[in-house]
Coordinates of C-alpha atoms and ligand atoms in Angstrom, one line a residue:
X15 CA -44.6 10.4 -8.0
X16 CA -42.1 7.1 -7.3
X17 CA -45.4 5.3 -6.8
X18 CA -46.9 5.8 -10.4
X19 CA -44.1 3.9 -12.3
X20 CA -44.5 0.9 -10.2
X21 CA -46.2 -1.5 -12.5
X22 CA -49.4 -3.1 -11.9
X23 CA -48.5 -6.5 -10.2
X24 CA -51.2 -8.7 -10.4
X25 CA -53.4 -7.0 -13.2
X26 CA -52.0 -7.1 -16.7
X27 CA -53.5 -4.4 -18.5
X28 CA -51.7 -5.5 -21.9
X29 CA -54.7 -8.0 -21.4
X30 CA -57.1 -5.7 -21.0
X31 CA -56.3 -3.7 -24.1
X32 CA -57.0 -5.9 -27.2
X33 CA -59.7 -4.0 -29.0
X34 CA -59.7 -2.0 -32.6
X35 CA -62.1 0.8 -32.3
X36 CA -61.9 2.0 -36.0
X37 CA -63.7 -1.0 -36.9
X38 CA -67.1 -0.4 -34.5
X39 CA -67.2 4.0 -35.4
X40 CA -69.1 5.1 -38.5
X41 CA -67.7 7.8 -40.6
X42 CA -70.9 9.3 -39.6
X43 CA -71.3 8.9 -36.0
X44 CA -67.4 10.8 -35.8
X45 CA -68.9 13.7 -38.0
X46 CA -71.4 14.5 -35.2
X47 CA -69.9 13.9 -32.4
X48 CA -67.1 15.7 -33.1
X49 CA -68.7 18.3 -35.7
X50 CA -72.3 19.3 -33.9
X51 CA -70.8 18.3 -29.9
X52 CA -67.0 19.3 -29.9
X53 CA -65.9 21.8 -32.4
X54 CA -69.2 22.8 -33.9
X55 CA -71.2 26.6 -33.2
X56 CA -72.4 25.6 -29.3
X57 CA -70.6 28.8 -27.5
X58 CA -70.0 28.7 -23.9
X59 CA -71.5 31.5 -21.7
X60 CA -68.3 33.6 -21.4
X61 CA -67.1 33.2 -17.3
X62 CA -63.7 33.5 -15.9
X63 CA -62.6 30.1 -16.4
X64 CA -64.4 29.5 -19.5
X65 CA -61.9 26.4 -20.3
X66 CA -60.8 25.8 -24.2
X67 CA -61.6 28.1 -26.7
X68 CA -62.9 26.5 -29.7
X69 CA -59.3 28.0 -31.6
X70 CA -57.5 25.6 -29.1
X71 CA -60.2 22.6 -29.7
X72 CA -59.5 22.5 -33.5
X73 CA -55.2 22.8 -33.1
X74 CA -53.8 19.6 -33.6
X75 CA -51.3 19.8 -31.5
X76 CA -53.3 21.8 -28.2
X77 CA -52.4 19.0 -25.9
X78 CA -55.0 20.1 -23.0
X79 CA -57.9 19.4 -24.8
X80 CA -59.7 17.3 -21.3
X81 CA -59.2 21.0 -19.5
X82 CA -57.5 21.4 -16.1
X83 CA -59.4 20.5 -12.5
X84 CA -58.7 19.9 -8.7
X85 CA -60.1 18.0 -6.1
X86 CA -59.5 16.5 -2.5
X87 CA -59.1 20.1 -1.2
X88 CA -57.6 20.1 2.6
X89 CA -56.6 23.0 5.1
X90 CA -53.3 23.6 3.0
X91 CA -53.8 22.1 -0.3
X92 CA -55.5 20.2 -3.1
X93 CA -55.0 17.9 -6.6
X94 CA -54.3 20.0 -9.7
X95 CA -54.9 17.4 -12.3
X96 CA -55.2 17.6 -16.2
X97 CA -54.1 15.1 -19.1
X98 CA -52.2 15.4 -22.4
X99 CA -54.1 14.8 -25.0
X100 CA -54.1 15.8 -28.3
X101 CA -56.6 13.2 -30.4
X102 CA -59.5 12.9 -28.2
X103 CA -60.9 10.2 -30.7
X104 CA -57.7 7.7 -30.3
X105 CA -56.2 5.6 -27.4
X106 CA -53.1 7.1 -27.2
X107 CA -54.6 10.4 -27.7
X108 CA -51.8 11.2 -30.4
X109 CA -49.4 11.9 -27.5
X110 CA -45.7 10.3 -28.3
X111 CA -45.4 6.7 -26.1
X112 CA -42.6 8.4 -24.2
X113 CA -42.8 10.7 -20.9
X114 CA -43.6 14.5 -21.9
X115 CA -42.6 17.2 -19.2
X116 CA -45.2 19.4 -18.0
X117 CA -45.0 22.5 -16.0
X118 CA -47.0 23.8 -13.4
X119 CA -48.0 26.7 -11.5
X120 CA -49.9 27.8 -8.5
X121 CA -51.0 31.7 -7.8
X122 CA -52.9 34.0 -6.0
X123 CA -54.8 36.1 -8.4
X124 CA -55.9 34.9 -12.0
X125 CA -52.7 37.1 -14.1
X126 CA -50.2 34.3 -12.3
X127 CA -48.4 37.6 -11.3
X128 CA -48.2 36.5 -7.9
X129 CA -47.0 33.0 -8.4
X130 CA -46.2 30.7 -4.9
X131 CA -45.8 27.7 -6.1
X132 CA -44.1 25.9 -8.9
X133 CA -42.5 22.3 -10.4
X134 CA -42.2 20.1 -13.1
X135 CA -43.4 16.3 -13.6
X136 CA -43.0 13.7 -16.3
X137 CA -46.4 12.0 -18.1
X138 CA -46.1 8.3 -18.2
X139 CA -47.9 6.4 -21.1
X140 CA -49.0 4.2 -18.3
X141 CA -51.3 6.5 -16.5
X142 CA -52.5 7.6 -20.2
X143 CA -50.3 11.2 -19.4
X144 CA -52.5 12.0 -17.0
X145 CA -50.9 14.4 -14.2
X146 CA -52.0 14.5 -10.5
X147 CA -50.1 16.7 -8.4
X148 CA -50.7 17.0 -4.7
X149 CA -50.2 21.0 -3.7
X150 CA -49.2 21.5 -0.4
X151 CA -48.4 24.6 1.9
X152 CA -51.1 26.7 0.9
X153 CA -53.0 28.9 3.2
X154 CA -56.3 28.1 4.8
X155 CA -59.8 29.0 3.0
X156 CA -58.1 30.6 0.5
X157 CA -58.4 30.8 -3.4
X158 CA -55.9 30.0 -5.8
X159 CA -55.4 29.9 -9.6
X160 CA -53.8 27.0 -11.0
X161 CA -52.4 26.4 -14.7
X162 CA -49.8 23.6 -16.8
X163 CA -47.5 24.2 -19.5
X164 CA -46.1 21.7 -21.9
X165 CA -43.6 22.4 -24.7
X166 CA -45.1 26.3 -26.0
X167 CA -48.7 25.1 -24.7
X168 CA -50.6 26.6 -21.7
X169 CA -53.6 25.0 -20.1
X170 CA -56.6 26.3 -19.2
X171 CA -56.7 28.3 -16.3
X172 CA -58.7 26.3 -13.1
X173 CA -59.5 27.9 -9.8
X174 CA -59.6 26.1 -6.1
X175 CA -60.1 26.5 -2.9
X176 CA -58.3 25.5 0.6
X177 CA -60.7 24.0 3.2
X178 CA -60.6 26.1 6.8
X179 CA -58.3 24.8 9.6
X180 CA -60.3 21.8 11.4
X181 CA -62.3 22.6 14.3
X182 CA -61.9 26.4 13.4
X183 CA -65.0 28.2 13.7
X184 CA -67.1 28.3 9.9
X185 CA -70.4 30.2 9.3
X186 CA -71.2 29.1 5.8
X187 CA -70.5 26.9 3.1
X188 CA -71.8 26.8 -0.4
X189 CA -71.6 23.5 -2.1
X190 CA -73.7 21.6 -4.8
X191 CA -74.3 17.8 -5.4
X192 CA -74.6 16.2 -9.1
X193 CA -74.8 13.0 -10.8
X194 CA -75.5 11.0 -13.8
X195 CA -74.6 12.5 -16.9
X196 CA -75.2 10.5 -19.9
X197 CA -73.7 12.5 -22.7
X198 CA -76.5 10.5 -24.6
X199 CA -79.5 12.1 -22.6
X200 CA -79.0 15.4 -22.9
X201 CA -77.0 19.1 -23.4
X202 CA -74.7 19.9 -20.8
X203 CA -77.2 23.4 -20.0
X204 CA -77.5 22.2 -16.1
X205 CA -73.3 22.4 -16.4
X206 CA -73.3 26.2 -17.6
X207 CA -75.6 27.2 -15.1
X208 CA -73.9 25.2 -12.0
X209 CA -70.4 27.5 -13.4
X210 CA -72.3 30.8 -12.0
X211 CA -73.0 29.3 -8.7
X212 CA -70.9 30.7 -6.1
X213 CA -69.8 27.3 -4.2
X214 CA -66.9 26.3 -2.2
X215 CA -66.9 22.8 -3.3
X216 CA -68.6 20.3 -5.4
X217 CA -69.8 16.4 -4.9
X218 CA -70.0 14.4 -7.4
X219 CA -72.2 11.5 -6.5
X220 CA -72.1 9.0 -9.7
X221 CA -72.7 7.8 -13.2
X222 CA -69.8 10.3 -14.5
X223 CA -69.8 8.5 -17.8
X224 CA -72.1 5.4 -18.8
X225 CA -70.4 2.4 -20.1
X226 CA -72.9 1.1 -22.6
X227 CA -73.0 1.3 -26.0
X228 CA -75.9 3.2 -26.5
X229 CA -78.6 4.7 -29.1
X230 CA -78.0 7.8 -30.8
X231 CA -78.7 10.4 -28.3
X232 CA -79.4 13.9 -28.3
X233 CA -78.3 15.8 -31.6
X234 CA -77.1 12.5 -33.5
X235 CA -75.2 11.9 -30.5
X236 CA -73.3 8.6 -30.2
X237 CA -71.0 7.1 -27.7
X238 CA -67.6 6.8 -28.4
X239 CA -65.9 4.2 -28.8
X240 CA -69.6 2.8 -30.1
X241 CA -69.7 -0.1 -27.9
X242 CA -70.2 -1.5 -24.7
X243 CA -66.7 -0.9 -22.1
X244 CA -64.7 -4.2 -21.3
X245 CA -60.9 -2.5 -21.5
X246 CA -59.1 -0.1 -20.6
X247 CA -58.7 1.8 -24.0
X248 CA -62.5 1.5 -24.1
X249 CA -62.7 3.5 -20.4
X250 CA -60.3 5.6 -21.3
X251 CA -61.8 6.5 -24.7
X252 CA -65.5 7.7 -22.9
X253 CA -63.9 9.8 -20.5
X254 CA -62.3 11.5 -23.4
X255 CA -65.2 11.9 -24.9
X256 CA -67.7 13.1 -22.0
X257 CA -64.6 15.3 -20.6
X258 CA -64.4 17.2 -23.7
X259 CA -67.6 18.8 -23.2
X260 CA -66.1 22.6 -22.4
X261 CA -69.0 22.9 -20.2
X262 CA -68.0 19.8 -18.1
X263 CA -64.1 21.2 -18.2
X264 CA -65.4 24.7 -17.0
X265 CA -67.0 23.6 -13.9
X266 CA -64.2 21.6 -13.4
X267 CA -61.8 24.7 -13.7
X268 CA -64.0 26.8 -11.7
X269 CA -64.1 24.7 -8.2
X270 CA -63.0 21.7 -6.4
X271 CA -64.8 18.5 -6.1
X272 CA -64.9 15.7 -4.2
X273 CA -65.8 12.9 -6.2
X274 CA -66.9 8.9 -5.9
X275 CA -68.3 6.4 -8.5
X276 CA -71.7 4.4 -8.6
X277 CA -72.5 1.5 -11.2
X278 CA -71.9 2.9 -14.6
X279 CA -68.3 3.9 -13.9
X280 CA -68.1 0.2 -14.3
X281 CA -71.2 -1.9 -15.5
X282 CA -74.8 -1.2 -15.0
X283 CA -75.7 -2.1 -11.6
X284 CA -72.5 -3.4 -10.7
X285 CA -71.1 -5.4 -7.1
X286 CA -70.6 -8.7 -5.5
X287 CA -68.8 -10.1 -8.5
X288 CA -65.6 -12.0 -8.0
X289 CA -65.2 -14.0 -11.2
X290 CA -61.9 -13.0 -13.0
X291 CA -63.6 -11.5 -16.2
X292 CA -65.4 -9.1 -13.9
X293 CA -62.4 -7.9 -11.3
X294 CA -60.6 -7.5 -14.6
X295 CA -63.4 -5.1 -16.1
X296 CA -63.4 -3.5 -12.5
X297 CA -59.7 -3.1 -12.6
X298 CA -59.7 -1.3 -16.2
X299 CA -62.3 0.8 -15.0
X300 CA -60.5 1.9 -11.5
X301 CA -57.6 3.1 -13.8
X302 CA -59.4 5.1 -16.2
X303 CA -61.0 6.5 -13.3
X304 CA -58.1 7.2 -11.2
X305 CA -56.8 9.0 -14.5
X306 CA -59.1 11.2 -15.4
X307 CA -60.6 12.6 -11.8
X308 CA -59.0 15.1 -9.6
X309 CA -57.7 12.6 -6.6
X310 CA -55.1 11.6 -4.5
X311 CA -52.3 9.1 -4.5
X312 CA -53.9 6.9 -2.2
X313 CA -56.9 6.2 -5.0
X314 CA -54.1 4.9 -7.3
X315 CA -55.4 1.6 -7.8
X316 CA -54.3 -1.2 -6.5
X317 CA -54.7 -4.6 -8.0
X318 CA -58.7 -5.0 -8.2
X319 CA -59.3 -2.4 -5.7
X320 CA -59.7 1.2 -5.3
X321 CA -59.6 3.2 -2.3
X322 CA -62.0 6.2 -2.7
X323 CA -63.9 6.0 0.3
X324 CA -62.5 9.0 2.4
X325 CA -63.1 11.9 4.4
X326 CA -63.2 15.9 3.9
X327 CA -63.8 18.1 6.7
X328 CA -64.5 22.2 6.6
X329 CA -63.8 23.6 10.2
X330 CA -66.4 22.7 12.9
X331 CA -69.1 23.0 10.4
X332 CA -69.1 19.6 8.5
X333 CA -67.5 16.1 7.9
X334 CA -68.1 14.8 4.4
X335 CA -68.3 11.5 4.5
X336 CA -67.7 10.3 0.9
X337 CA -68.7 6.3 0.6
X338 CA -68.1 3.5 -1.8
X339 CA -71.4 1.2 -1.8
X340 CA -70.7 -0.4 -4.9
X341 CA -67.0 -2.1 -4.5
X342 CA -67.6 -4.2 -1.2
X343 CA -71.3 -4.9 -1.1
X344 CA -72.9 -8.1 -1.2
X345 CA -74.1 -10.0 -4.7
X346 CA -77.6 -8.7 -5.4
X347 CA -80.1 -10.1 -3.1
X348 CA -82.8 -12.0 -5.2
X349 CA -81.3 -11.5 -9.0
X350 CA -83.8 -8.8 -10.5
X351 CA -83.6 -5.0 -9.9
X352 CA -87.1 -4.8 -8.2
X353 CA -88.8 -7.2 -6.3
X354 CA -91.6 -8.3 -4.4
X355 CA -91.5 -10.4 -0.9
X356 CA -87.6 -10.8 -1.3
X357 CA -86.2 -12.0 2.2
X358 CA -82.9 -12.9 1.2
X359 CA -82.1 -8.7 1.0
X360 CA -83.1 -8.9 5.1
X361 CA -79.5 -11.6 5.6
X362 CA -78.3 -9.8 8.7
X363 CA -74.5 -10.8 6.9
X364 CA -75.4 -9.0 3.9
X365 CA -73.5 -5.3 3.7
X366 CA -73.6 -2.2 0.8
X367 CA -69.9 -1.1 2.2
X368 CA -67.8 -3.8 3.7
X369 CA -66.8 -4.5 7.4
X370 CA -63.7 -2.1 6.8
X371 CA -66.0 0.6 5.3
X372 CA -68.6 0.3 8.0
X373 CA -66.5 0.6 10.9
X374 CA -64.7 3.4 9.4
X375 CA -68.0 5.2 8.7
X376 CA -69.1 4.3 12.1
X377 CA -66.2 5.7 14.0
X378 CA -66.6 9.1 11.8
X379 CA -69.6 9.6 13.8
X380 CA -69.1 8.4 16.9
X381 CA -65.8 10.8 17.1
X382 CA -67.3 13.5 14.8
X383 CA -66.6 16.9 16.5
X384 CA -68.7 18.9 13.4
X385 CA -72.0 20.7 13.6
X386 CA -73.0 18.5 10.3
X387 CA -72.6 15.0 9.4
X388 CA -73.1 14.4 6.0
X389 CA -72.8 11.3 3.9
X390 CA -72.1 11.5 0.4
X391 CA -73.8 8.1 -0.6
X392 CA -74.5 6.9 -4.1
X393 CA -78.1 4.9 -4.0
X394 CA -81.0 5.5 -2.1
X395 CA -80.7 4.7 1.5
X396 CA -84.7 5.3 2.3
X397 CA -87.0 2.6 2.7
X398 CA -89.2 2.9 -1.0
X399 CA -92.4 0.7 -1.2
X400 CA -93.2 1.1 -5.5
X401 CA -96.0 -1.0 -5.3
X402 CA -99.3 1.0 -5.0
X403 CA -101.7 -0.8 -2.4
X404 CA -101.2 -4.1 -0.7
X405 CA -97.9 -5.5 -0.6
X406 CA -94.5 -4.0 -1.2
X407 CA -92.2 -3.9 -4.3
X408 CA -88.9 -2.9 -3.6
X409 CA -85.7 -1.6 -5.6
X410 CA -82.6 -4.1 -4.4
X411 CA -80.1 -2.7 -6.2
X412 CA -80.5 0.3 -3.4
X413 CA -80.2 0.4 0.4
X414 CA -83.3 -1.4 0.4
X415 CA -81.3 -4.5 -0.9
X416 CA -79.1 -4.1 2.4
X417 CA -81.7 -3.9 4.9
X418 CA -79.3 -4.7 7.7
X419 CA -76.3 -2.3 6.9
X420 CA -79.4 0.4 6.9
X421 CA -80.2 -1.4 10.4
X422 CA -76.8 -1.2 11.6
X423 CA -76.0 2.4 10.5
X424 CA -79.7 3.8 12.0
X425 CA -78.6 1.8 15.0
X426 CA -75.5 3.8 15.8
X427 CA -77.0 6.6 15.1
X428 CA -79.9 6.4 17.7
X429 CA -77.8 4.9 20.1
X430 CA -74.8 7.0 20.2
X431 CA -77.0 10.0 20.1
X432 CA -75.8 11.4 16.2
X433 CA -77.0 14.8 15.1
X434 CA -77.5 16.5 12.1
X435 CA -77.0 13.5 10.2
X436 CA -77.4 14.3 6.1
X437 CA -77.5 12.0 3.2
X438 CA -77.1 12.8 -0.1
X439 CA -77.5 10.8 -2.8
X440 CA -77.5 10.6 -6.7
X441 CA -77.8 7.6 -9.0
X442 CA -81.8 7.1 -9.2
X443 CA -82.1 10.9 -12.2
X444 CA -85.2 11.9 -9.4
X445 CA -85.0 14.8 -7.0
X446 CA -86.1 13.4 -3.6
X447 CA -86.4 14.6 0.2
X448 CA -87.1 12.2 2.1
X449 CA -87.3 11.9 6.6
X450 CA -85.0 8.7 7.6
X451 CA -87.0 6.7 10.0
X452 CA -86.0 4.4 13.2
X453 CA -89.2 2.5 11.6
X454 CA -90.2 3.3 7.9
X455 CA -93.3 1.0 8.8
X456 CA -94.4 3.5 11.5
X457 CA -95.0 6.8 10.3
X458 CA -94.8 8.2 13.7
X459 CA -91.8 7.2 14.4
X460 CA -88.6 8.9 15.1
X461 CA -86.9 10.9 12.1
X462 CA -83.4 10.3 13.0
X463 CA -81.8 11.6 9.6
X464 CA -82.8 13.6 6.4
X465 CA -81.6 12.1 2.9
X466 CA -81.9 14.3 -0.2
X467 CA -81.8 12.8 -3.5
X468 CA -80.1 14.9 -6.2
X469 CA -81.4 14.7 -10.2
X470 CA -79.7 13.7 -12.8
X471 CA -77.8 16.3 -15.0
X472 CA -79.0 15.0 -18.2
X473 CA -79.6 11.2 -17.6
X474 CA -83.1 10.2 -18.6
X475 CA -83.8 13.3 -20.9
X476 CA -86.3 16.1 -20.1
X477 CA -88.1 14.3 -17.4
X478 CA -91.4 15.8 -16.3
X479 CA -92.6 18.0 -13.6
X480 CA -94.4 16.3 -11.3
X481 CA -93.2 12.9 -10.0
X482 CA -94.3 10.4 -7.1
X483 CA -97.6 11.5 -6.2
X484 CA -98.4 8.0 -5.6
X485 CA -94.9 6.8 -4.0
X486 CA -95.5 9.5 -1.9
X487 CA -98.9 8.4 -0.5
X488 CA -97.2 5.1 -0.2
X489 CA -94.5 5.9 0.9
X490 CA -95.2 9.0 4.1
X491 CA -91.7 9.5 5.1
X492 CA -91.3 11.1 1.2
X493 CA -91.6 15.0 1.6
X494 CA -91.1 16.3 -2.2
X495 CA -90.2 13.9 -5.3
X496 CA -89.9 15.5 -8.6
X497 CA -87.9 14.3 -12.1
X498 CA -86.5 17.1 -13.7
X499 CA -82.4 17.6 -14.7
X500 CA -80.4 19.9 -12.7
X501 CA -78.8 20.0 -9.1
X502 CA -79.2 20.2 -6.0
X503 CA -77.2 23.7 -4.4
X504 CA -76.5 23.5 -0.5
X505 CA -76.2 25.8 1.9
X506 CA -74.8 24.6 5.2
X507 CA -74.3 27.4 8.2
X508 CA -74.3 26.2 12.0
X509 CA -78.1 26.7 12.6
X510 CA -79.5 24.8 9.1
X511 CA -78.7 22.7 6.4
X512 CA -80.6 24.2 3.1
X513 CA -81.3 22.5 -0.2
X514 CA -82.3 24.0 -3.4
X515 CA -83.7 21.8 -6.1
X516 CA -81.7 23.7 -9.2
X517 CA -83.4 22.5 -12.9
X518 CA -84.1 22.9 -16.5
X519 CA -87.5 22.3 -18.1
X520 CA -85.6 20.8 -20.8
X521 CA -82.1 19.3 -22.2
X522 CA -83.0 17.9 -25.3
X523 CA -81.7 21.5 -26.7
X524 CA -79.5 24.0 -25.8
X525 CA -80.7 27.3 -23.7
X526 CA -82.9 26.4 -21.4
X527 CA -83.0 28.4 -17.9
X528 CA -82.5 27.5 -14.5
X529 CA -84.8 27.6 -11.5
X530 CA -85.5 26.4 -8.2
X531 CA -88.6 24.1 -8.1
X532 CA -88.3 23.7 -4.8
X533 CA -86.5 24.1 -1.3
X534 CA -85.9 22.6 1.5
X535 CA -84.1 23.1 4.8
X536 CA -83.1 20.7 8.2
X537 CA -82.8 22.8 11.4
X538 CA -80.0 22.2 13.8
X539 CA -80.6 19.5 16.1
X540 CA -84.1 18.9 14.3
X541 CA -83.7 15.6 11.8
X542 CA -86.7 16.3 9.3
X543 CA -86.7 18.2 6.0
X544 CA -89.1 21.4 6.3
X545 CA -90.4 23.1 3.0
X546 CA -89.2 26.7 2.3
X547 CA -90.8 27.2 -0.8
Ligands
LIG614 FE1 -77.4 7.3 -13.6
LIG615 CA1 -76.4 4.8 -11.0

């Protein structure tokens, strides 16, 4: 943990901090948010790792009251992370300004009477007493239970999962994808329902909290702090908030996940900014990030960057290939979100990852030795002509604004012979399947790659059924497009790669069921998404 006292050397957060919340909240907007949302009559579906009970929400001094979670798993480990905090409505979260001592434990069945692993670490104001501890020395595709203790406290109890040995031989794996949840657009239902699922691991894809201010949302709903995020108290503050949902904690307690960030982690539609104002917004928001999400050392930020593009392998099934297209891409090709004839977004030195990133990525699949090659992407890599008829309108704050990282990433693909190459995406609140193409302009030509596009959770509200009947006869290459709130669940064995489109009818109020509107699958060695049901 040496690395986590060194101070930040270039960015000076003291800067960063100069806001007084109290000033911007309404005695009213606390009442709901913390009466109706937090501590109010909402009762959790009762599972195993069902993660505060509303007796711990409403002690003063419960100091877990963001839950427990882990993340990064690998063959013999993973991150058990949680936060002290008693006040989720204040900066310092009511926690003393010196280092606390918290306890933790690792064991093999949920009564922690088999306990195998065990230490101790010290909080530090400066990472807002958040605790990441890297496990090691665990066995292979196994589950464990996890827990912290401070002063008499216990946390919640949070369960993981080991990845299998690399290259060892793995028939199944059960994972979900999910993105976007404005606390603003809807209940957290999708959240409940994702806690039943039984799924090794889980992607998050983007848009884990929103940064803007915000109308009042569902329920009198209002974002906390009530304005739009500049420092770090502000960041810090909304994750507070959104992770206090105890259906967010629970799904956090009951898997792992393998997260990343889109734009409003940061600022809507975010990237190619280098003025200072902006890398010091991006630096605020990297912390809070790092802080509150199950990751390793090596995403502690550093200076204006943050390293979260990585990769997670399980056996000689799959490489997850988790990217960052926000923090090295190019300024935003023609100004506006959509455009029409924009030519500057074809610059053959405009990128959506970075040289770094690309070559990286790009030596993942050349070397890959895994039935699967998926990449968890955040916007939509597809080619999507909006404009009905003649001419084409186009959304360039997507891959479409990178036309030739798109160019260069099918071109490695084709000519280094790639298979099973899987894209999944979040960010655009739709549910999409969609046939990559060597030439979107010729529908017969070559699929070389499937890309699924997973709904929001909430983001957007209720949505409606039916979506994209016209994109899609504009637009051949789309199989199914539909913008309801849910998931997407995966199922990934060595002869297919199966996708099941998991939603609600509504999240404006509590209750609402879960189905599948749809599913699809990808054969082995057959890019192209084929309809199940
Ligand atoms: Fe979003
Ligand atoms: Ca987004």
């Amino acid at each position: 943990m040496k690395k986590e006292d060194k101070k930040h050397p270039l960015v000076n957060y003291k800067n960063l901090i100069t806001r007084r919340y109290f000033l911007n909240i309404s005695t009213k907007g606390i009442g709901l948010l913390f009466g109706a949302g937090l501590l109010g009559t909402s009762i959790l579906k009762a599972t195993p790792f069902a993660s505060l009970e509303n007796k711990l929400l409403k002690n003063n001094e419960y100091p877990f009251k963001l839950g427990v979670a882990s993340g990064d798993p690998e063959e013999d480990g993973f991150v058990i992370w949680t936060r002290l905090i008693k006040d989720v409505r204040l900066p310092n979260g009511a926690i003393p300004d010196n280092s606390q001592l918290v306890n933790w434990e690792i064991a093999t069945d949920e009564s922690f009477s088999n306990i195998v692993q065990s230490g101790k670490t010290n909080t530090n104001p400066f990472w807002a007493h958040s605790v990441h501890i890297e496990v090691n020395g665990l066995e292979p595709s196994s589950y464990y239970y996890y827990r912290f203790k401070t002063k008499s406290f216990d946390s919640p109890v949070g369960k993981s999962k080991t990845t299998p040995v690399s290259n060892d031989k793995l028939d199944k794996l059960n994972f979900a994808i999910l993105s976007c949840q404005s606390y603003l657009g809807g209940y957290y239902t999708a959240h409940e329902h994702l806690a039943e699922e039984n799924l090794d691991v889980v992607l998050f894809l983007g848009d884990y909290i929103y940064e803007f201010k915000g109308n009042e949302g569902v329920g009198g709903r209002i974002h906390h702090p009530h304005i739009l995020l500049e420092t770090l108290e502000d960041y810090r503050l909304r994750y507070a908030q959104y992770k206090s949902d105890p259906s967010l904690q629970n799904i956090h307690a009951a898997f792992p996940w393998l997260v990343t960030f889109d734009d409003h982690e940061v600022r809507n539609n975010w990237g190619g900014e280098n003025d200072e104002k902006s890398l010091n917004r991006q630096a605020a928001a990297f912390k809070a990030y790092y802080e509150h999400m199950p990751v390793r050392k090596s995403a502690i930020p550093n200076d204006y960057h943050i390293q979260i593009y990585r990769k997670c392998s399980y056996g000689d099934l799959v490489d997850f290939n988790i990217l960052d297209t926000r923090q090295f891409r190019s300024k935003p090709a023609c100004g506006s979100n959509q455009t029409e004839n924009c030519q500057d977004r074809n610059d053959p030195f405009r990128t959506i990852f970075g040289e770094q990133q690309e070559e990286w990525l790009f030596n993942n699949l050349k070397t890959s030795t895994k039935r699967w090659n998926i990449l968890a992407n955040q916007v939509l890599m597809a080619y999507i002509d909006n404009q009905q008829g003649p001419g084409t309108k186009v959304g360039i704050d997507k891959w479409d604004g990178f036309v030739s990282s798109r160019d260069r990433l099918f071109s490695t693909i084709i000519e280094n012979n790639i298979k099973n190459v899987v894209v999944l995406t979040g960010d655009s609140h739709k549910n999409w399947v969609i046939d990559l193409k060597e030439d979107f302009n010729q529908p017969q030509s070559r699929t070389i790659a499937t890309e699924f596009g997973g709904t929001s959770l909430t983001s957007g509200g209720n949505g409606t059924k039916k979506y994209g009947g016209d994109i899609m006869a504009e637009n051949p290459h789309i199989k199914y497009a539909s913008n309801r709130r849910g998931y997407v669940k995966c199922t990934l064995t060595p002869e297919r790669m199966q996708a099941d489109f998991r939603t609600v009818e509504y999240v404006d109020r509590k209750g609402a069921p879960i189905s599948t509107e749809a599913s699809f699958y990808v054969k082995n060695n057959e890019p192209g998404a084929i309809r199940l049901s």
